[in-house]
Amino acid sequence: MSPAALSRPRVGVLAVQGAFAEHAVALADVGAAPAEVRTARDLDGLDGLVIPGGESTTLGLVAGRSGLLGALREATVDRGLPVLGTCAGMIVLARATACGEHQPLIGGMDIVVRRNAFGRQVASFEADLDLPLAGPDPLRAVFIRAPWIETAGPDVEVLATWDGHAVAARDRTRLVMAFHPELTRDRRVHQVFVDGVRDRREGTGPAEVTRSGGARVRAQ
Amino acid sequence: MADEAGHNGRTGTERVKQGLAQMLKGGVIMDVTDAEQARVAEAAGACAVMALERVPADIRREGGVARMADPDVVTRIQEAVTIPVMAKCRIGHFVEAQVLQALEVDFIDESEVLTPADEAHHVDKRLFTVPFVCGATDLGEALRRVGEGAAMIRTKGEAGTGNVVEAVRHMRSITAGIARVRSAAPEERFAIAKEMRAPLDLVEQVAELGRLPVVNFSAGGIATPADAALMMQLGADGVFVGSGIFKSEDPPARARAIVESVTHFADPEVVARVSRGLREAMPGLEIAALGEDGLLQARGW
């Protein structure tokens, strides 16, 4: 294997349902080797994982039935596999949802999210969002029936807010966004995530999956 | 049409409308007629439901004019589930579409399953904040709908028959159209656009992308997990199941099986496992027995 291939981190994309193909393209663009994850076996040998947007109930139910949900919990919670979750991906990584819907979650991140918080599809929107993690220029963020973070624990850093609500956050191994960085050509979010995954794998950088850069803002 | 949301975000942009379709990919959208069926669909893992008064098999049997669902039916279904709720309007009936947008459905299906309201024109879908999905039988028809603002396409198949043959025909026809556009020389695209009656800029986009510019689901006649996996292997981004679930003997089991089959469409062992013990599928209809007048797929211009 060439040195270039060796330095390409292997990042899985949960391919149960949703916009997984878009994430795979974005990951390849920033120098990762994407791999679709449909079964627990597919988690072997990964350096990082993306949980895409889609319908969070579908993701949880379908992954739960095949035993994949437990394997995802083991990988991200017990083994600390770095993970990027967007929209539905953020919901399933949360420890709870605000309305207490009975839906299976991976959990592990100390946030409570409100599903469809901005409203139904008529209220879906795009906007320029300040996300210091990605750099000084605002990021075009696409919010689709999007959730927001209602409460965040002390170990969670809020990275961006919109209309007073937390919409991006991280902890030691998780990076979550209420919007869809995979739907635009701007690759900064994927770049930050993959850089973190590479640093962690090679032991050359901080243990954190995402390097510093965001202002520390506490959600409510 | 894009509008300013209260907080300076822009709603109803192409990206926001097509984006919801992208989130539905790899999923199953199920026809439901009441809140109870909607809950069964959601619990089975459906990525959205289509709110209807009658499923296509009943529309076909009972005849008469089929219209947009009663707003009460739509609202009860919206209150029952958290997944997106779609609803159908008649082809060209832009006021039914306005009503459905006022009800805040998440997607409008301008559908040949209902009785057309206009014999020449479809709804100008660019004027709406809510995204539309439209049926198509070939690439030209798909691109005409996208040109009118459709954010998602579904191959029509033949709704209410439980017979997958037309769904296959339409998916293959779109795939063949794309292959033809891709292999054509740039100067040939003008004649192709004219022949297909499709906007030239969209033909050029297809040549560049090598696929439709929007998400494409399969619909019309899917009754079994194997049918669903067949359509996925033929290139569908996901499937609509209309009468196939709630006209079968064991709807919850069949709904779950079809969801799993769509996720693992390339794994015959999973499709085999989920196909066991589902009891009877919906009774099927032979397409030839329907006659020219019985074909819903011919509606749309």
Coordinates of C-alpha atoms in Angstrom, one line a residue:
Chain A
M1 CA 0.0 0.0 0.0
S2 CA 1.3 3.5 -0.9
P3 CA 2.1 6.0 1.8
A4 CA -0.8 8.1 0.5
A5 CA -3.3 5.3 0.9
L6 CA -2.0 4.6 4.4
S7 CA -2.6 8.2 5.4
R8 CA -6.2 8.1 4.1
P9 CA -8.3 7.4 7.2
R10 CA -11.1 4.9 6.7
V11 CA -14.4 6.6 7.6
G12 CA -17.6 4.7 7.6
V13 CA -20.9 6.2 6.6
L14 CA -24.0 4.7 8.2
A15 CA -26.0 3.5 5.1
V16 CA -29.2 2.4 6.6
Q17 CA -31.3 5.3 5.1
G18 CA -30.8 8.9 4.2
A19 CA -28.2 11.1 2.5
F20 CA -25.2 8.7 2.9
A21 CA -24.0 8.9 -0.7
E22 CA -23.5 12.7 -0.4
H23 CA -21.4 12.3 2.8
A24 CA -19.3 9.6 1.0
V25 CA -18.5 12.1 -1.8
A26 CA -17.6 14.8 0.7
L27 CA -15.3 12.5 2.6
A28 CA -13.5 11.4 -0.5
D29 CA -13.1 15.1 -1.5
V30 CA -11.2 15.8 1.8
G31 CA -8.9 12.8 1.5
A32 CA -10.7 10.1 3.5
A33 CA -11.6 6.6 2.2
P34 CA -15.3 6.3 2.8
A35 CA -17.0 2.9 3.4
E36 CA -20.7 2.2 3.7
V37 CA -21.9 0.7 7.0
R38 CA -25.0 -1.5 6.8
T39 CA -24.1 -4.3 9.3
A40 CA -22.0 -4.6 12.5
R41 CA -19.3 -6.3 10.5
D42 CA -18.8 -3.2 8.4
L43 CA -17.6 -1.3 11.5
D44 CA -14.4 -3.3 11.7
G45 CA -11.2 -1.3 10.9
L46 CA -12.8 2.1 10.8
D47 CA -11.0 5.2 12.0
G48 CA -14.2 7.3 12.1
L49 CA -17.9 7.3 11.4
V50 CA -20.5 9.6 9.9
I51 CA -24.2 9.3 10.8
P52 CA -26.1 11.1 8.0
G53 CA -29.4 12.9 7.8
G54 CA -32.5 10.9 7.1
E55 CA -35.4 10.0 9.2
S56 CA -34.1 9.3 12.8
T57 CA -37.0 6.9 13.6
T58 CA -36.1 4.9 10.5
L59 CA -32.4 4.9 11.3
G60 CA -33.0 3.8 14.9
L61 CA -35.6 1.1 14.1
V62 CA -33.9 -0.5 11.2
A63 CA -30.4 -0.4 12.9
G64 CA -32.0 -1.7 16.1
R65 CA -33.6 -4.8 14.4
S66 CA -30.4 -6.0 12.9
G67 CA -28.3 -5.5 16.1
L68 CA -26.4 -2.7 14.4
L69 CA -27.6 -0.2 17.0
G70 CA -25.8 -2.0 19.8
A71 CA -22.6 -2.3 17.7
L72 CA -22.8 1.4 17.0
R73 CA -23.1 2.1 20.7
E74 CA -20.2 -0.2 21.5
A75 CA -18.0 1.5 18.8
T76 CA -18.8 5.2 19.6
V77 CA -19.5 5.0 23.3
D78 CA -17.3 2.2 24.6
R79 CA -14.4 2.4 22.1
G80 CA -14.6 6.2 21.5
L81 CA -14.7 5.9 17.7
P82 CA -14.8 9.5 16.4
V83 CA -18.2 10.3 14.9
L84 CA -19.8 13.1 12.9
G85 CA -23.6 13.3 13.1
T86 CA -25.8 15.6 10.9
C87 CA -29.5 16.2 11.6
A88 CA -30.9 12.7 12.2
G89 CA -27.4 11.7 13.0
M90 CA -27.3 14.3 15.8
I91 CA -30.6 13.1 17.1
V92 CA -29.6 9.4 17.4
L93 CA -26.3 10.4 19.2
A94 CA -28.2 12.5 21.8
R95 CA -28.9 11.0 25.2
A96 CA -32.6 11.9 24.9
T97 CA -35.2 13.8 22.8
A98 CA -37.1 16.6 24.3
C99 CA -40.6 15.3 23.7
G100 CA -39.7 11.9 25.0
E101 CA -40.6 10.2 21.8
H102 CA -40.1 6.5 22.1
Q103 CA -37.5 5.9 19.5
P104 CA -34.3 3.9 19.7
L105 CA -31.1 6.0 20.0
I106 CA -27.4 5.3 20.0
G107 CA -27.0 7.9 22.7
G108 CA -23.7 8.8 24.5
M109 CA -23.6 12.5 24.0
D110 CA -24.8 14.7 26.9
I111 CA -27.4 16.7 24.9
V112 CA -31.1 16.7 24.7
V113 CA -32.5 17.5 21.2
R114 CA -35.8 18.7 20.1
R115 CA -36.9 17.0 16.8
N116 CA -38.5 19.1 14.0
A117 CA -37.8 22.1 16.2
F118 CA -38.0 24.7 13.5
G119 CA -41.3 23.2 12.2
R120 CA -42.5 21.2 9.2
Q121 CA -40.9 21.3 5.7
V122 CA -42.5 24.7 4.9
A123 CA -40.2 26.1 7.6
S124 CA -37.1 24.4 6.3
F125 CA -34.5 27.0 5.3
E126 CA -30.9 27.8 4.3
A127 CA -28.8 30.6 5.9
D128 CA -25.3 31.9 6.4
L129 CA -24.2 30.5 9.7
D130 CA -21.2 31.6 11.8
L131 CA -19.3 28.4 12.7
P132 CA -15.8 29.5 14.0
L133 CA -14.7 25.8 13.9
A134 CA -14.8 26.0 10.1
G135 CA -13.0 29.3 9.9
P136 CA -13.9 33.0 9.8
D137 CA -16.2 32.9 6.7
P138 CA -19.8 32.0 7.4
L139 CA -21.0 28.6 6.2
R140 CA -24.1 28.1 4.0
A141 CA -26.2 25.9 6.3
V142 CA -29.2 23.9 5.0
F143 CA -31.8 23.1 7.7
I144 CA -34.4 20.5 6.7
R145 CA -37.1 19.7 9.3
A146 CA -34.2 20.4 11.5
P147 CA -33.7 19.6 15.2
W148 CA -32.0 21.9 17.7
I149 CA -30.1 21.2 20.9
E150 CA -32.3 22.1 23.9
T151 CA -29.8 21.4 26.7
A152 CA -26.1 20.5 26.7
G153 CA -24.1 19.1 29.5
P154 CA -20.9 20.5 31.0
D155 CA -18.6 18.5 28.7
V156 CA -20.3 19.6 25.6
E157 CA -19.1 22.7 23.7
V158 CA -21.7 24.5 21.6
L159 CA -20.1 25.6 18.3
A160 CA -22.9 27.6 16.6
T161 CA -26.4 29.0 17.4
W162 CA -29.2 30.1 15.1
D163 CA -32.0 32.3 16.3
G164 CA -30.9 31.7 19.8
H165 CA -30.8 27.9 19.6
A166 CA -27.7 25.7 19.6
V167 CA -27.3 24.0 16.2
A168 CA -23.8 22.6 16.3
A169 CA -21.7 21.1 19.2
R170 CA -18.9 18.7 20.1
D171 CA -17.6 16.7 22.9
R172 CA -14.3 14.7 23.1
T173 CA -15.2 12.3 20.2
R174 CA -18.4 13.6 18.7
L175 CA -19.2 16.4 16.3
V176 CA -22.9 17.1 15.7
M177 CA -24.8 19.6 13.4
A178 CA -28.5 20.2 13.1
F179 CA -28.0 21.1 9.4
H180 CA -26.5 19.4 6.4
P181 CA -22.9 20.2 5.4
E182 CA -23.1 17.4 2.8
L183 CA -25.7 19.3 0.7
T184 CA -23.4 22.1 -0.3
R185 CA -19.9 22.1 -2.0
D186 CA -18.3 23.7 1.1
R187 CA -16.1 20.9 2.5
R188 CA -14.8 22.7 5.6
V189 CA -16.8 20.7 8.2
H190 CA -15.8 17.3 6.6
Q191 CA -12.2 18.6 6.5
V192 CA -12.1 19.5 10.2
F193 CA -13.6 16.1 11.1
V194 CA -11.3 14.1 8.9
D195 CA -8.2 16.0 10.1
G196 CA -9.2 15.2 13.6
V197 CA -9.7 11.5 12.7
R198 CA -6.3 11.4 11.0
D199 CA -4.5 13.1 13.9
R200 CA -6.1 10.7 16.4
R201 CA -5.2 7.7 14.4
E202 CA -1.6 8.7 13.9
G203 CA -1.3 9.9 17.5
T204 CA 0.2 13.1 16.3
G205 CA -2.5 15.5 17.4
P206 CA -4.7 16.1 20.4
A207 CA -7.0 13.3 21.5
E208 CA -10.0 15.4 20.7
V209 CA -11.6 14.6 17.3
T210 CA -12.1 18.2 16.6
R211 CA -9.4 20.8 17.1
S212 CA -10.1 24.0 19.0
G213 CA -11.5 27.0 17.3
G214 CA -15.1 27.5 18.5
A215 CA -16.2 30.0 21.0
R216 CA -17.4 28.4 24.2
V217 CA -21.1 29.2 24.3
R218 CA -23.3 27.3 26.7
A219 CA -26.8 26.3 25.6
Q220 CA -29.3 27.6 28.0
Chain B
M1 CA -40.5 30.4 -4.5
A2 CA -38.0 31.5 -1.9
D3 CA -39.2 33.5 1.0
E4 CA -37.5 35.1 4.0
A5 CA -38.2 33.2 7.2
G6 CA -38.8 35.2 10.3
H7 CA -35.1 34.7 11.3
N8 CA -33.5 35.7 7.9
G9 CA -33.2 32.2 6.6
R10 CA -34.5 31.5 3.1
T11 CA -37.3 29.0 2.9
G12 CA -38.5 27.1 -0.2
T13 CA -35.2 27.3 -2.2
E14 CA -34.5 24.5 -4.7
R15 CA -31.8 23.2 -2.3
V16 CA -34.2 23.1 0.6
K17 CA -36.9 21.4 -1.4
Q18 CA -34.6 18.8 -3.2
G19 CA -32.8 18.3 0.1
L20 CA -35.8 16.7 1.8
A21 CA -36.0 14.3 -1.0
Q22 CA -32.3 13.4 -0.5
M23 CA -33.1 12.7 3.2
L24 CA -35.8 10.2 2.1
K25 CA -33.3 8.1 0.0
G26 CA -33.0 4.5 0.9
G27 CA -36.4 4.5 2.5
V28 CA -40.0 3.4 2.0
I29 CA -42.9 5.8 1.7
M30 CA -46.2 4.1 2.5
D31 CA -49.8 5.0 1.6
V32 CA -52.0 5.3 4.6
T33 CA -55.7 6.3 5.0
D34 CA -55.9 6.9 8.8
A35 CA -53.9 7.6 11.9
E36 CA -53.7 4.0 12.9
Q37 CA -52.2 2.9 9.6
A38 CA -49.8 5.9 9.8
R39 CA -48.6 4.7 13.2
V40 CA -48.1 1.1 11.8
A41 CA -46.1 2.6 9.0
E42 CA -43.9 4.7 11.3
A43 CA -43.3 1.8 13.7
A44 CA -42.2 -0.4 10.7
G45 CA -39.6 2.2 9.7
A46 CA -41.2 4.1 6.9
C47 CA -39.3 7.3 6.1
A48 CA -42.6 9.1 5.2
V49 CA -46.3 8.4 4.7
M50 CA -48.7 9.5 2.0
A51 CA -52.1 10.6 3.4
L52 CA -55.0 9.4 1.3
E53 CA -58.7 8.7 1.5
R54 CA -58.5 5.6 -0.6
V55 CA -55.5 3.5 -1.6
P56 CA -55.1 3.1 -5.4
A57 CA -56.5 -0.4 -5.5
D58 CA -59.8 0.9 -4.0
I59 CA -59.8 3.9 -6.4
R60 CA -59.4 1.5 -9.3
R61 CA -62.2 -0.8 -8.0
E62 CA -64.7 1.9 -7.0
G63 CA -64.2 4.3 -9.9
G64 CA -65.6 7.8 -9.8
V65 CA -63.6 11.0 -9.5
A66 CA -60.6 10.7 -7.2
R67 CA -59.7 14.0 -5.4
M68 CA -57.3 15.4 -2.8
A69 CA -57.9 13.9 0.6
D70 CA -60.2 15.6 3.2
P71 CA -58.1 18.0 5.3
D72 CA -59.3 16.3 8.4
V73 CA -57.8 13.0 7.2
V74 CA -54.5 14.8 6.5
T75 CA -54.5 16.6 9.9
R76 CA -55.2 13.4 11.9
I77 CA -52.3 11.6 10.1
Q78 CA -50.0 14.6 10.8
E79 CA -50.9 14.5 14.5
A80 CA -50.3 10.7 14.7
V81 CA -46.6 10.6 13.4
T82 CA -43.4 12.6 13.5
I83 CA -42.1 11.4 10.1
P84 CA -42.9 13.6 7.0
V85 CA -46.5 13.5 5.7
M86 CA -47.1 13.7 2.0
A87 CA -50.5 14.2 0.2
K88 CA -51.7 14.0 -3.3
C89 CA -53.3 16.7 -5.5
R90 CA -54.8 16.2 -8.9
I91 CA -52.7 16.9 -12.0
G92 CA -52.9 20.6 -12.7
H93 CA -55.1 21.4 -9.7
F94 CA -53.1 24.2 -8.2
V95 CA -55.7 25.1 -5.7
E96 CA -55.7 21.6 -4.2
A97 CA -51.9 22.2 -4.0
Q98 CA -52.4 25.5 -2.3
V99 CA -54.7 23.9 0.2
L100 CA -52.2 21.1 1.0
Q101 CA -49.4 23.7 1.4
A102 CA -51.7 25.6 3.8
L103 CA -52.2 22.4 5.8
E104 CA -48.3 22.3 6.0
V105 CA -47.9 18.8 4.4
D106 CA -44.2 18.1 3.9
F107 CA -44.4 17.0 0.2
I108 CA -47.1 17.2 -2.4
D109 CA -47.5 14.4 -4.9
E110 CA -49.1 15.7 -8.2
S111 CA -50.4 12.3 -9.0
E112 CA -51.9 10.4 -11.9
V113 CA -53.6 8.2 -9.4
L114 CA -56.2 11.0 -8.8
T115 CA -58.4 12.1 -11.7
P116 CA -56.6 14.9 -13.6
A117 CA -58.0 18.4 -13.3
D118 CA -56.2 19.8 -16.4
E119 CA -55.6 18.0 -19.7
A120 CA -52.7 20.1 -20.9
H121 CA -50.9 21.7 -17.9
H122 CA -49.3 20.6 -14.7
V123 CA -49.0 22.8 -11.6
D124 CA -46.3 25.4 -11.7
K125 CA -44.4 23.9 -8.8
R126 CA -41.8 26.7 -8.7
L127 CA -44.4 28.9 -7.0
F128 CA -44.7 26.8 -3.9
T129 CA -42.6 26.6 -0.7
V130 CA -43.5 22.9 -0.2
P131 CA -41.6 20.5 -2.5
F132 CA -43.4 18.3 -5.1
V133 CA -42.9 14.8 -6.4
C134 CA -44.3 13.8 -9.8
G135 CA -44.6 10.6 -11.8
A136 CA -42.8 9.8 -15.0
T137 CA -42.6 7.0 -17.4
D138 CA -39.5 8.1 -19.3
L139 CA -36.6 10.6 -19.2
G140 CA -38.4 13.3 -21.2
E141 CA -41.5 13.3 -18.9
A142 CA -39.2 13.3 -15.8
L143 CA -37.3 16.4 -17.1
R144 CA -40.5 18.2 -18.0
R145 CA -41.7 17.8 -14.4
V146 CA -38.3 18.9 -13.0
G147 CA -38.5 22.0 -15.4
E148 CA -41.9 22.8 -13.8
G149 CA -40.2 22.7 -10.4
A150 CA -40.6 19.1 -9.1
A151 CA -38.0 18.4 -6.4
M152 CA -38.3 14.6 -6.7
I153 CA -39.5 12.1 -9.4
R154 CA -41.1 8.7 -9.0
T155 CA -41.5 6.3 -11.8
K156 CA -45.2 5.7 -12.2
G157 CA -45.6 2.0 -12.6
E158 CA -49.2 1.0 -12.6
A159 CA -50.7 1.9 -9.2
G160 CA -53.2 -0.4 -7.4
T161 CA -52.2 -3.5 -9.4
G162 CA -49.7 -5.3 -7.2
N163 CA -47.9 -6.0 -10.5
V164 CA -44.3 -4.7 -10.7
V165 CA -43.9 -5.0 -14.5
E166 CA -44.7 -1.4 -15.3
A167 CA -42.5 0.0 -12.6
V168 CA -39.6 -2.0 -14.1
R169 CA -40.5 -0.8 -17.6
H170 CA -40.4 2.9 -16.5
M171 CA -37.2 2.6 -14.4
R172 CA -35.4 0.9 -17.3
S173 CA -36.8 3.5 -19.7
I174 CA -35.3 6.4 -17.6
T175 CA -32.0 4.6 -17.2
A176 CA -31.8 4.0 -21.0
G177 CA -32.7 7.6 -21.6
I178 CA -29.8 8.7 -19.3
A179 CA -27.4 6.4 -21.0
R180 CA -28.4 7.8 -24.4
V181 CA -27.9 11.4 -23.3
R182 CA -24.5 10.6 -21.7
S183 CA -23.2 8.9 -24.8
A184 CA -24.5 11.6 -27.3
A185 CA -22.1 14.2 -28.7
P186 CA -22.8 17.7 -27.4
E187 CA -24.2 18.8 -30.7
E188 CA -26.7 15.9 -30.6
R189 CA -28.3 17.1 -27.3
F190 CA -30.4 19.7 -29.1
A191 CA -32.2 17.1 -31.2
I192 CA -32.5 14.8 -28.2
A193 CA -34.1 17.6 -26.1
K194 CA -36.6 18.3 -28.9
E195 CA -37.4 14.6 -29.4
M196 CA -37.9 14.0 -25.7
R197 CA -39.8 17.3 -25.3
A198 CA -37.4 18.1 -22.4
P199 CA -35.8 21.4 -21.5
L200 CA -32.3 21.6 -23.1
D201 CA -30.6 22.9 -19.9
L202 CA -31.9 19.8 -18.0
V203 CA -30.7 17.5 -20.8
E204 CA -27.3 19.0 -20.5
Q205 CA -27.4 18.6 -16.7
V206 CA -28.2 14.9 -17.1
A207 CA -25.3 14.5 -19.6
E208 CA -23.0 16.1 -17.0
L209 CA -24.2 14.3 -13.9
G210 CA -25.0 10.9 -15.5
R211 CA -28.2 10.8 -13.5
L212 CA -31.4 12.7 -12.9
P213 CA -30.8 16.1 -11.3
V214 CA -33.3 15.1 -8.5
V215 CA -33.9 12.0 -6.4
N216 CA -35.9 9.2 -8.2
F217 CA -38.1 6.7 -6.3
S218 CA -40.0 3.8 -7.8
A219 CA -43.8 3.4 -7.4
G220 CA -46.8 1.6 -8.8
G221 CA -47.2 -2.2 -8.3
I222 CA -44.6 -3.0 -5.6
A223 CA -46.1 -5.7 -3.4
T224 CA -43.3 -7.9 -1.9
P225 CA -39.8 -7.4 -0.4
A226 CA -38.3 -8.9 -3.5
D227 CA -40.2 -6.4 -5.7
A228 CA -38.8 -3.5 -3.6
A229 CA -35.2 -4.9 -3.8
L230 CA -35.6 -5.4 -7.5
M231 CA -36.4 -1.7 -8.0
M232 CA -33.5 -0.7 -5.8
Q233 CA -31.1 -2.9 -7.8
L234 CA -32.5 -1.3 -11.0
G235 CA -31.3 2.1 -9.6
A236 CA -34.2 3.5 -7.6
D237 CA -33.3 5.8 -4.7
G238 CA -36.2 4.4 -2.7
V239 CA -39.7 3.1 -3.1
F240 CA -43.3 4.1 -2.6
V241 CA -45.7 1.3 -1.6
G242 CA -49.3 2.1 -2.1
S243 CA -51.9 -0.6 -1.8
G244 CA -49.2 -3.3 -1.3
I245 CA -49.0 -3.0 2.4
F246 CA -52.5 -2.4 3.8
K247 CA -54.2 -4.6 1.2
S248 CA -52.1 -7.6 2.3
E249 CA -53.0 -10.0 5.1
D250 CA -50.4 -8.9 7.6
P251 CA -49.6 -5.2 7.1
P252 CA -47.2 -4.6 10.0
A253 CA -45.0 -7.6 9.1
R254 CA -45.0 -6.8 5.4
A255 CA -44.2 -3.1 6.1
R256 CA -41.2 -4.1 8.2
A257 CA -40.1 -6.6 5.7
I258 CA -40.2 -4.2 2.8
V259 CA -38.2 -1.6 4.8
E260 CA -35.5 -4.1 5.6
S261 CA -35.4 -5.3 2.0
V262 CA -34.8 -1.8 0.8
T263 CA -31.9 -1.2 3.2
H264 CA -30.3 -4.5 2.3
F265 CA -31.4 -4.6 -1.3
A266 CA -28.1 -6.1 -2.5
D267 CA -28.1 -8.9 0.0
P268 CA -30.3 -11.9 -1.1
E269 CA -30.0 -13.6 2.2
V270 CA -31.7 -10.7 4.0
V271 CA -34.4 -10.5 1.3
A272 CA -35.0 -14.2 1.7
R273 CA -35.2 -14.0 5.5
V274 CA -37.6 -11.1 5.6
S275 CA -39.8 -12.7 2.9
R276 CA -40.7 -15.7 5.2
G277 CA -44.1 -16.0 6.8
L278 CA -45.7 -12.8 5.5
R279 CA -49.0 -14.5 4.6
E280 CA -50.8 -13.4 1.4
A281 CA -49.6 -10.4 -0.6
M282 CA -52.3 -8.2 -2.2
P283 CA -54.1 -9.9 -5.1
G284 CA -52.5 -8.8 -8.3
L285 CA -53.9 -7.6 -11.6
E286 CA -52.7 -8.5 -15.1
I287 CA -51.9 -5.2 -17.0
A288 CA -53.3 -6.4 -20.3
A289 CA -56.7 -7.0 -18.6
L290 CA -57.0 -3.3 -17.6
G291 CA -57.4 -2.1 -21.2
E292 CA -56.2 1.3 -22.5
D293 CA -58.7 3.2 -20.4
G294 CA -57.7 1.4 -17.2
L295 CA -54.1 2.7 -17.3
L296 CA -53.3 5.4 -14.8
Q297 CA -49.8 5.8 -16.2
A298 CA -51.1 7.5 -19.4
R299 CA -52.2 10.5 -17.3
G300 CA -49.7 13.4 -17.4
W301 CA -48.5 15.4 -20.3

